[in-house]
Amino acid sequence: MNLIPNILDLFSILPALILAAGGVFLICLSVLFKTKEFLIVRYASGLILLIALASVFYTSFRFPGNGTYFGGQIENTIITFWLNLIYLSMAIGTAAIIPRILKNHKVEFPEFYPLLLFATCGMMLMTSGQDFILVFVALELMSICLYILIGMARSDLFSLEATLKYFLLGSFSSGFMLMGIAFLFGGSGSTNITLALKPLIIAGYQGNFAKIGLVLFLTGVAFKIALFPYHAWTPDAYEGALTPVTGYMATASKSASIGLLLILYTKLPMPLAETTWAWLPGILALCSMVYGNLLALKQENLKRMLAYSSIAHAGYVVAGISAGVHEEALFYLIVYSFVSLGAFAVLAYLEEGTRQVTFFSVQSLSGAKPLTAIAINVFFMSLAGVPPFGGFWAKLFLFQKLAESDTLMNRILLIGGVTNSALALYYYLRIGIATFMSSDEGEVTRNHSAPFSIGVTAVVVVCFFMVALGWFLLVPGKLLAIGALQYLSSY
């Protein structure tokens, strides 16, 4: 194997290279140009993210195309293409929302932008990497950046508490993953994902080592996804972080962790149906749906409610992965990411600094800010799965695939998913009752005076478009069609 990378290798990770180099460049800019609100750093970060987004299309459709590079260490596929688009889209949206929030909280933190780029770079390498060591290093790059971003409001005790909890539980997660990699290496003699998983079908100590290693590694991944019972950090971290950072964690970070699980399950050396590896994530998914929705029912704080509902939504996607459903799970991730980003963007706008946004504080919002009330209701209705919004179609496509299977686990997951979707309607519909049907005026309605924000408005409009029409323009079958175009473009 040639250990010296060639031009194909370098171009295969061009988006990640742009983000990494751009992050270093932004650190230098933040030191040299301490202008008002670090405008140069902000605009430069937006430009770098847009260039990286364009490079994802270039490397997938033009040069070098999908395939394996760096001696099998990197693999670009249709799945990584869509995942990279999610990461960059969520990063661009977060960068557009954050300036107003930093100003309201009186936080001077120009390092936010390079950390955002580094975290996104880690996500890309985490799901493109085909070696457990590379995956782990990339995951730690993402995690360390998120630890800092959660705690960047250093004068806020809730923010510091949130980052400490996330750091401690993230460290446990890393320990499980490292131990799992060690066992996988012990059973196969390789850290390559495909080779390390091969002993799963072999009897004897090699198979036992691989099974123990995969269980430990999946435990670490479950921490990052926030599946029950590894979810303990989620409500406090989501509530304590600044709202745009919470939105970035709920979309890009969660998509990266679920994407890693999806890629792992495409590499298993045996059919998935009716195996332990289908039941293990299936049980976690079912428990996550039930627990996330039940706890969300009694939340009054909208941010904390979205935190618990994100646990349930992770359960829906993991249920699909445990059933061997790939395109539909990917489509669910795309829709959920845009819906959540839009919801958190509206919440960030309504908070206007340190205000807590609850069901009571947004009562009669439609009278004072009708467009804002319509937007937040559309996003919440989509999360609930109300037709004709994107969330309904995402659930429909996923549950339809589960219904086509005759295995016991998939039947249980289908019943659990439909039942929990009906249960979730209660707390999602409360926002409509509060904003449109309440006779009282909430605190946000009475005192909201935040000026117009171009960044927040642009993000909400794009997310609104994806929720309202995205399901029509982009469905799981079209994901496959674009994959075929990528294949043809490489010849």
XYZ file of C-alpha atoms in Angstrom:
491
model
C 0.000 0.000 0.000
C 1.323 3.424 -0.988
C 1.409 5.571 2.152
C 2.020 8.819 0.247
C -1.338 10.466 -0.608
C -1.891 11.432 -4.229
C -4.039 14.167 -5.743
C -7.127 11.933 -5.741
C -6.717 11.303 -2.024
C -6.390 14.998 -1.215
C -9.394 15.992 -3.321
C -11.506 13.253 -1.712
C -11.377 15.180 1.585
C -11.352 18.656 0.002
C -14.385 19.943 1.977
C -12.796 18.876 5.276
C -9.460 20.434 4.258
C -11.204 23.713 3.409
C -12.909 23.764 6.805
C -9.726 22.899 8.721
C -7.614 25.496 6.886
C -10.443 27.998 7.147
C -10.675 27.494 10.902
C -6.963 28.261 11.334
C -7.352 31.288 9.045
C -10.277 32.607 11.130
C -8.252 32.313 14.341
C -5.600 34.513 12.765
C -8.241 36.983 11.555
C -9.808 37.239 15.011
C -6.432 38.261 16.441
C -5.535 40.722 13.684
C -8.918 42.380 13.097
C -10.728 43.153 16.333
C -13.440 45.180 14.633
C -16.946 45.778 15.902
C -18.639 42.417 16.513
C -15.786 40.797 14.538
C -17.595 41.391 11.250
C -14.634 40.270 9.131
C -14.447 36.941 10.963
C -18.203 36.443 10.605
C -18.331 37.135 6.872
C -15.167 35.133 6.209
C -16.650 32.130 8.032
C -19.778 32.323 5.896
C -17.695 32.452 2.721
C -15.586 29.455 3.811
C -18.686 27.409 4.593
C -20.199 28.218 1.197
C -16.957 27.233 -0.558
C -16.917 23.958 1.392
C -20.550 23.339 0.410
C -19.688 23.849 -3.275
C -16.674 21.540 -2.918
C -18.943 18.723 -1.675
C -20.764 18.795 -5.015
C -17.489 19.092 -6.936
C -15.783 16.155 -5.252
C -18.898 13.968 -5.580
C -19.920 14.764 -9.148
C -16.736 15.922 -10.857
C -13.406 14.980 -9.301
C -12.498 12.515 -7.875
C -16.007 11.056 -7.432
C -17.194 8.445 -4.959
C -14.917 5.590 -3.943
C -12.213 4.672 -1.424
C -9.084 6.752 -0.906
C -6.021 6.930 1.347
C -5.548 3.180 1.052
C -9.097 2.451 2.203
C -9.060 4.938 5.098
C -11.637 7.247 3.483
C -14.775 6.207 1.616
C -17.093 8.670 -0.117
C -20.564 7.337 -0.924
C -24.062 8.626 -1.572
C -24.681 8.443 2.197
C -21.644 10.588 3.063
C -22.621 13.046 0.307
C -26.003 13.721 1.899
C -24.586 13.727 5.412
C -21.971 16.309 4.429
C -24.719 18.486 2.973
C -26.599 18.266 6.284
C -23.530 19.261 8.323
C -22.680 22.244 6.142
C -26.274 23.433 5.799
C -26.734 23.353 9.573
C -23.381 25.116 10.116
C -24.324 27.885 7.654
C -27.689 28.321 9.353
C -26.088 28.442 12.799
C -23.516 31.022 11.666
C -26.350 33.173 10.315
C -28.348 33.044 13.554
C -25.585 33.443 16.143
C -24.545 37.164 15.798
C -27.793 38.517 17.268
C -27.682 35.977 20.096
C -24.077 36.798 21.020
C -24.988 40.478 21.086
C -28.059 39.911 23.271
C -26.054 37.826 25.740
C -23.156 40.314 25.656
C -20.743 37.526 24.742
C -17.587 38.405 22.812
C -16.464 35.080 21.462
C -14.973 35.308 17.950
C -13.592 31.789 18.441
C -17.143 30.558 17.848
C -16.664 30.620 14.082
C -13.418 28.598 13.849
C -14.808 26.119 16.403
C -17.911 25.734 14.237
C -15.710 24.954 11.236
C -13.541 22.494 13.162
C -16.612 20.680 14.548
C -18.090 20.365 11.057
C -14.749 19.085 9.751
C -14.761 16.418 12.474
C -18.277 15.334 11.509
C -17.264 14.903 7.869
C -14.227 12.781 8.687
C -16.197 10.804 11.263
C -18.690 9.503 8.708
C -16.233 9.292 5.794
C -13.572 7.455 7.784
C -13.236 3.694 7.291
C -10.814 3.135 10.150
C -11.890 3.112 13.779
C -8.899 5.218 14.837
C -9.741 7.912 12.294
C -13.397 7.791 13.300
C -12.513 8.175 16.972
C -10.131 11.108 16.418
C -12.701 12.867 14.221
C -15.429 12.273 16.817
C -13.229 13.753 19.535
C -12.542 16.794 17.340
C -16.287 17.331 17.048
C -16.901 16.703 20.752
C -14.156 18.993 22.071
C -15.431 21.847 19.909
C -18.972 21.277 21.199
C -17.783 21.234 24.831
C -16.370 24.721 24.326
C -19.324 26.041 22.335
C -21.814 24.952 25.006
C -19.877 26.775 27.711
C -18.905 29.899 25.763
C -21.343 32.056 27.776
C -18.905 31.994 30.686
C -20.953 34.313 32.926
C -23.975 31.998 32.780
C -23.972 29.309 35.479
C -26.462 27.161 33.534
C -24.149 27.176 30.531
C -21.165 26.127 32.652
C -23.186 23.379 34.309
C -24.344 22.133 30.904
C -20.835 21.967 29.458
C -19.518 20.171 32.547
C -22.229 17.494 32.344
C -21.702 17.038 28.628
C -17.933 16.842 29.099
C -18.105 14.244 31.882
C -20.592 11.980 30.106
C -18.794 12.524 26.803
C -15.613 11.292 28.457
C -17.401 8.113 29.557
C -18.624 7.723 25.996
C -15.081 8.040 24.644
C -13.880 5.430 27.137
C -16.504 2.926 25.959
C -15.597 3.540 22.339
C -11.860 3.148 22.920
C -12.374 -0.087 24.815
C -14.625 -1.305 22.011
C -11.971 -0.480 19.391
C -9.398 -2.370 21.463
C -11.579 -5.512 21.535
C -12.359 -5.224 17.822
C -8.646 -4.964 17.084
C -7.962 -7.934 19.350
C -10.420 -10.081 17.433
C -9.371 -9.106 13.913
C -5.868 -7.616 14.088
C -7.136 -4.573 12.164
C -8.830 -1.260 12.883
C -10.357 -1.078 9.407
C -14.134 -1.108 9.929
C -14.911 -3.834 7.388
C -12.070 -6.112 8.517
C -12.685 -5.507 12.214
C -16.345 -6.557 11.902
C -15.689 -9.740 9.895
C -15.038 -11.960 12.971
C -18.657 -11.398 14.061
C -19.586 -14.475 12.011
C -16.662 -16.560 13.308
C -16.908 -18.856 16.331
C -14.276 -18.809 19.055
C -12.365 -16.052 20.796
C -12.124 -13.895 17.669
C -15.897 -13.745 17.332
C -16.330 -13.111 21.061
C -13.809 -10.260 20.997
C -15.584 -8.693 18.003
C -19.005 -8.986 19.665
C -17.820 -7.436 22.924
C -16.018 -4.701 20.998
C -19.022 -3.824 18.849
C -21.348 -3.683 21.876
C -18.957 -1.308 23.652
C -18.526 0.846 20.558
C -22.283 1.008 20.018
C -22.656 2.075 23.659
C -20.386 5.038 22.967
C -22.334 5.898 19.814
C -25.613 5.684 21.766
C -24.227 8.317 24.180
C -23.581 10.672 21.272
C -26.995 10.025 19.718
C -28.611 10.450 23.172
C -30.585 7.202 23.092
C -32.245 6.039 26.290
C -30.696 5.260 28.795
C -27.602 7.187 27.603
C -29.501 10.467 27.290
C -28.867 12.016 30.720
C -26.764 14.919 29.406
C -29.246 16.006 26.735
C -31.899 18.137 28.546
C -29.394 20.124 30.628
C -26.906 20.583 27.768
C -29.646 21.690 25.366
C -31.182 24.099 27.875
C -27.884 25.540 29.122
C -26.253 26.191 25.742
C -27.059 29.250 23.668
C -30.038 28.407 21.467
C -28.186 28.402 18.095
C -25.596 26.025 19.583
C -28.434 23.828 20.829
C -29.872 23.828 17.310
C -26.495 22.860 15.862
C -26.147 19.992 18.351
C -29.694 18.773 17.722
C -29.174 18.715 13.952
C -25.576 18.410 12.736
C -24.090 16.614 15.754
C -27.013 14.185 16.041
C -26.934 13.536 12.281
C -23.203 12.764 12.469
C -23.666 10.247 15.280
C -26.665 8.596 13.623
C -24.782 8.648 10.299
C -21.909 6.791 11.953
C -24.338 4.137 13.208
C -25.895 3.893 9.741
C -22.503 3.383 8.081
C -21.486 0.787 10.685
C -24.645 -1.187 9.948
C -23.955 -1.154 6.216
C -20.625 -2.893 6.984
C -21.981 -5.794 9.048
C -20.881 -9.130 7.511
C -24.230 -10.886 7.980
C -27.914 -10.293 7.114
C -29.427 -8.029 9.748
C -32.915 -9.514 10.120
C -33.677 -11.331 13.397
C -30.113 -11.022 14.721
C -28.854 -9.613 18.004
C -27.566 -6.575 16.086
C -31.106 -5.789 14.950
C -32.654 -6.282 18.399
C -30.017 -4.288 20.300
C -30.553 -0.881 18.610
C -34.231 -1.745 18.123
C -34.817 -2.012 21.873
C -32.879 1.217 22.491
C -34.925 2.933 19.780
C -38.250 1.796 21.271
C -37.241 2.883 24.778
C -36.059 6.250 23.424
C -39.377 6.884 21.671
C -41.392 6.111 24.796
C -39.160 7.913 27.278
C -38.555 11.003 25.116
C -42.251 11.563 24.418
C -43.414 10.873 27.972
C -40.921 13.337 29.448
C -41.654 15.927 26.760
C -45.328 15.831 27.752
C -44.734 17.582 31.064
C -42.217 20.215 29.907
C -43.205 23.888 29.883
C -39.900 25.266 28.604
C -39.929 24.913 24.803
C -36.189 24.368 24.589
C -36.265 21.560 27.123
C -39.309 20.070 25.422
C -37.419 19.973 22.107
C -34.513 18.306 23.920
C -36.702 15.419 25.080
C -38.475 15.199 21.731
C -35.064 14.919 20.029
C -34.518 11.710 22.026
C -37.769 10.352 20.569
C -36.864 11.408 17.026
C -33.477 9.718 17.364
C -35.423 6.604 18.319
C -37.459 6.765 15.100
C -34.334 6.975 12.909
C -32.459 4.258 14.815
C -35.540 2.041 14.490
C -35.165 2.333 10.731
C -31.450 1.577 10.879
C -32.065 -1.515 13.017
C -34.460 -2.729 10.312
C -31.876 -2.223 7.582
C -33.655 0.857 6.161
C -31.076 3.284 4.757
C -32.562 5.798 2.316
C -35.670 6.428 4.414
C -33.565 6.929 7.553
C -31.375 9.378 5.643
C -34.433 11.240 4.354
C -35.774 11.454 7.925
C -32.455 12.965 9.046
C -32.572 15.596 6.293
C -36.137 16.662 7.082
C -35.656 16.558 10.856
C -32.487 18.668 10.639
C -34.169 21.497 8.726
C -37.296 21.389 10.878
C -35.277 21.539 14.113
C -32.988 24.299 12.854
C -36.028 26.393 11.934
C -37.666 25.779 15.315
C -34.524 26.739 17.243
C -34.049 29.826 15.031
C -37.527 31.066 15.967
C -36.876 30.320 19.656
C -33.583 32.227 19.504
C -35.429 35.216 18.039
C -38.154 35.102 20.702
C -35.722 34.753 23.624
C -34.217 38.210 23.018
C -31.362 37.585 25.408
C -31.940 35.477 28.497
C -35.745 35.214 28.432
C -37.153 31.710 28.889
C -39.634 30.804 26.153
C -42.441 28.648 27.553
C -45.916 27.705 26.412
C -47.294 30.428 28.682
C -44.936 33.173 27.481
C -46.020 32.804 23.824
C -49.769 33.007 24.515
C -51.576 35.153 21.908
C -48.365 35.505 19.892
C -50.402 35.453 16.672
C -51.866 38.866 17.541
C -48.513 40.601 18.007
C -46.334 38.645 15.555
C -48.516 36.567 13.203
C -45.703 35.497 10.848
C -43.577 34.291 13.761
C -46.541 32.386 15.186
C -47.228 30.743 11.820
C -43.562 29.767 11.407
C -43.181 28.158 14.841
C -46.469 26.274 14.394
C -45.439 24.925 10.993
C -42.157 23.632 12.432
C -43.852 22.063 15.440
C -46.580 20.520 13.270
C -43.900 19.020 11.047
C -42.126 17.565 14.083
C -45.459 16.078 15.145
C -45.903 14.469 11.729
C -49.010 16.404 10.687
C -49.693 16.299 6.920
C -48.828 17.795 4.487
C -45.568 18.936 6.083
C -42.213 17.214 5.613
C -42.211 15.486 8.988
C -45.343 13.540 8.038
C -43.758 12.185 4.861
C -40.511 11.338 6.633
C -42.417 9.233 9.170
C -44.673 7.753 6.511
C -41.782 6.547 4.344
C -39.955 5.139 7.383
C -42.977 3.377 8.882
C -43.955 2.030 5.473
C -40.612 0.242 5.225
C -41.097 -1.182 8.718
C -44.572 -2.376 7.731
C -43.187 -4.219 4.710
C -41.125 -6.452 6.996
C -42.580 -9.498 8.716
C -39.975 -9.789 11.498
C -41.142 -9.510 15.105
C -38.795 -6.636 15.999
C -39.934 -4.526 13.080
C -43.596 -5.128 13.926
C -42.944 -3.984 17.494
C -41.067 -0.904 16.264
C -43.868 -0.052 13.843
C -46.528 -0.223 16.554
C -44.293 1.718 18.946
C -43.478 4.380 16.353
C -47.101 5.004 15.344
C -48.307 5.025 18.968
C -45.601 7.454 20.051
C -46.266 9.728 17.085
C -49.880 9.984 18.228
C -48.723 10.638 21.792
C -46.407 13.429 20.634
C -49.301 15.280 19.012
C -50.405 16.463 22.465
C -47.381 18.572 23.327
C -46.711 19.749 19.769
C -50.306 20.955 19.333
C -50.085 22.928 22.572
C -48.050 25.576 20.765
C -50.946 26.179 18.369
C -53.416 26.464 21.240
C -51.123 28.897 23.090
C -50.285 31.141 20.138
C -53.647 31.239 18.351
C -56.405 30.236 20.786
C -55.404 31.693 24.152
C -57.158 34.795 25.505
C -54.232 35.745 27.757
C -51.076 37.540 26.662
C -47.738 35.953 27.471
C -44.525 37.724 28.405
C -43.044 37.377 24.928
C -46.226 38.764 23.334
C -46.345 41.785 25.658
C -42.682 42.728 25.790
C -41.040 41.398 22.637
C -39.132 44.207 20.948
C -36.322 42.404 19.122
C -35.470 44.155 15.840
C -35.682 42.447 12.480
C -32.845 39.961 11.932
C -31.803 39.154 8.352
C -29.918 36.013 9.415
C -32.771 34.533 11.445
C -35.313 35.416 8.772
C -33.239 33.840 5.995
C -32.764 30.611 7.972
C -36.475 30.406 8.852
C -37.513 30.992 5.216
C -35.161 28.271 3.901
C -36.256 25.804 6.588
C -39.905 26.710 5.960
C -39.418 25.945 2.262
C -37.841 22.566 3.060
C -40.636 21.682 5.470
C -43.432 22.763 3.111
C -42.031 21.634 -0.248
C -38.841 19.714 0.432
C -40.685 16.405 0.731
C -42.089 16.952 -2.777
C -38.776 17.857 -4.405
C -36.677 15.308 -2.543
C -37.921 11.844 -1.581
C -35.989 8.642 -0.786
C -36.281 7.446 -4.393
C -34.659 10.661 -5.599
C -31.796 10.138 -3.165
C -31.065 6.939 -5.090
C -31.408 8.738 -8.424
C -28.803 11.294 -7.407
C -26.581 8.420 -6.314
C -26.882 6.971 -9.822
C -25.885 10.345 -11.292
C -22.823 10.364 -9.069
C -21.921 6.891 -10.294
C -22.263 7.899 -13.954
C -20.307 11.117 -13.447
C -17.258 9.134 -12.314
C -16.906 7.560 -15.782
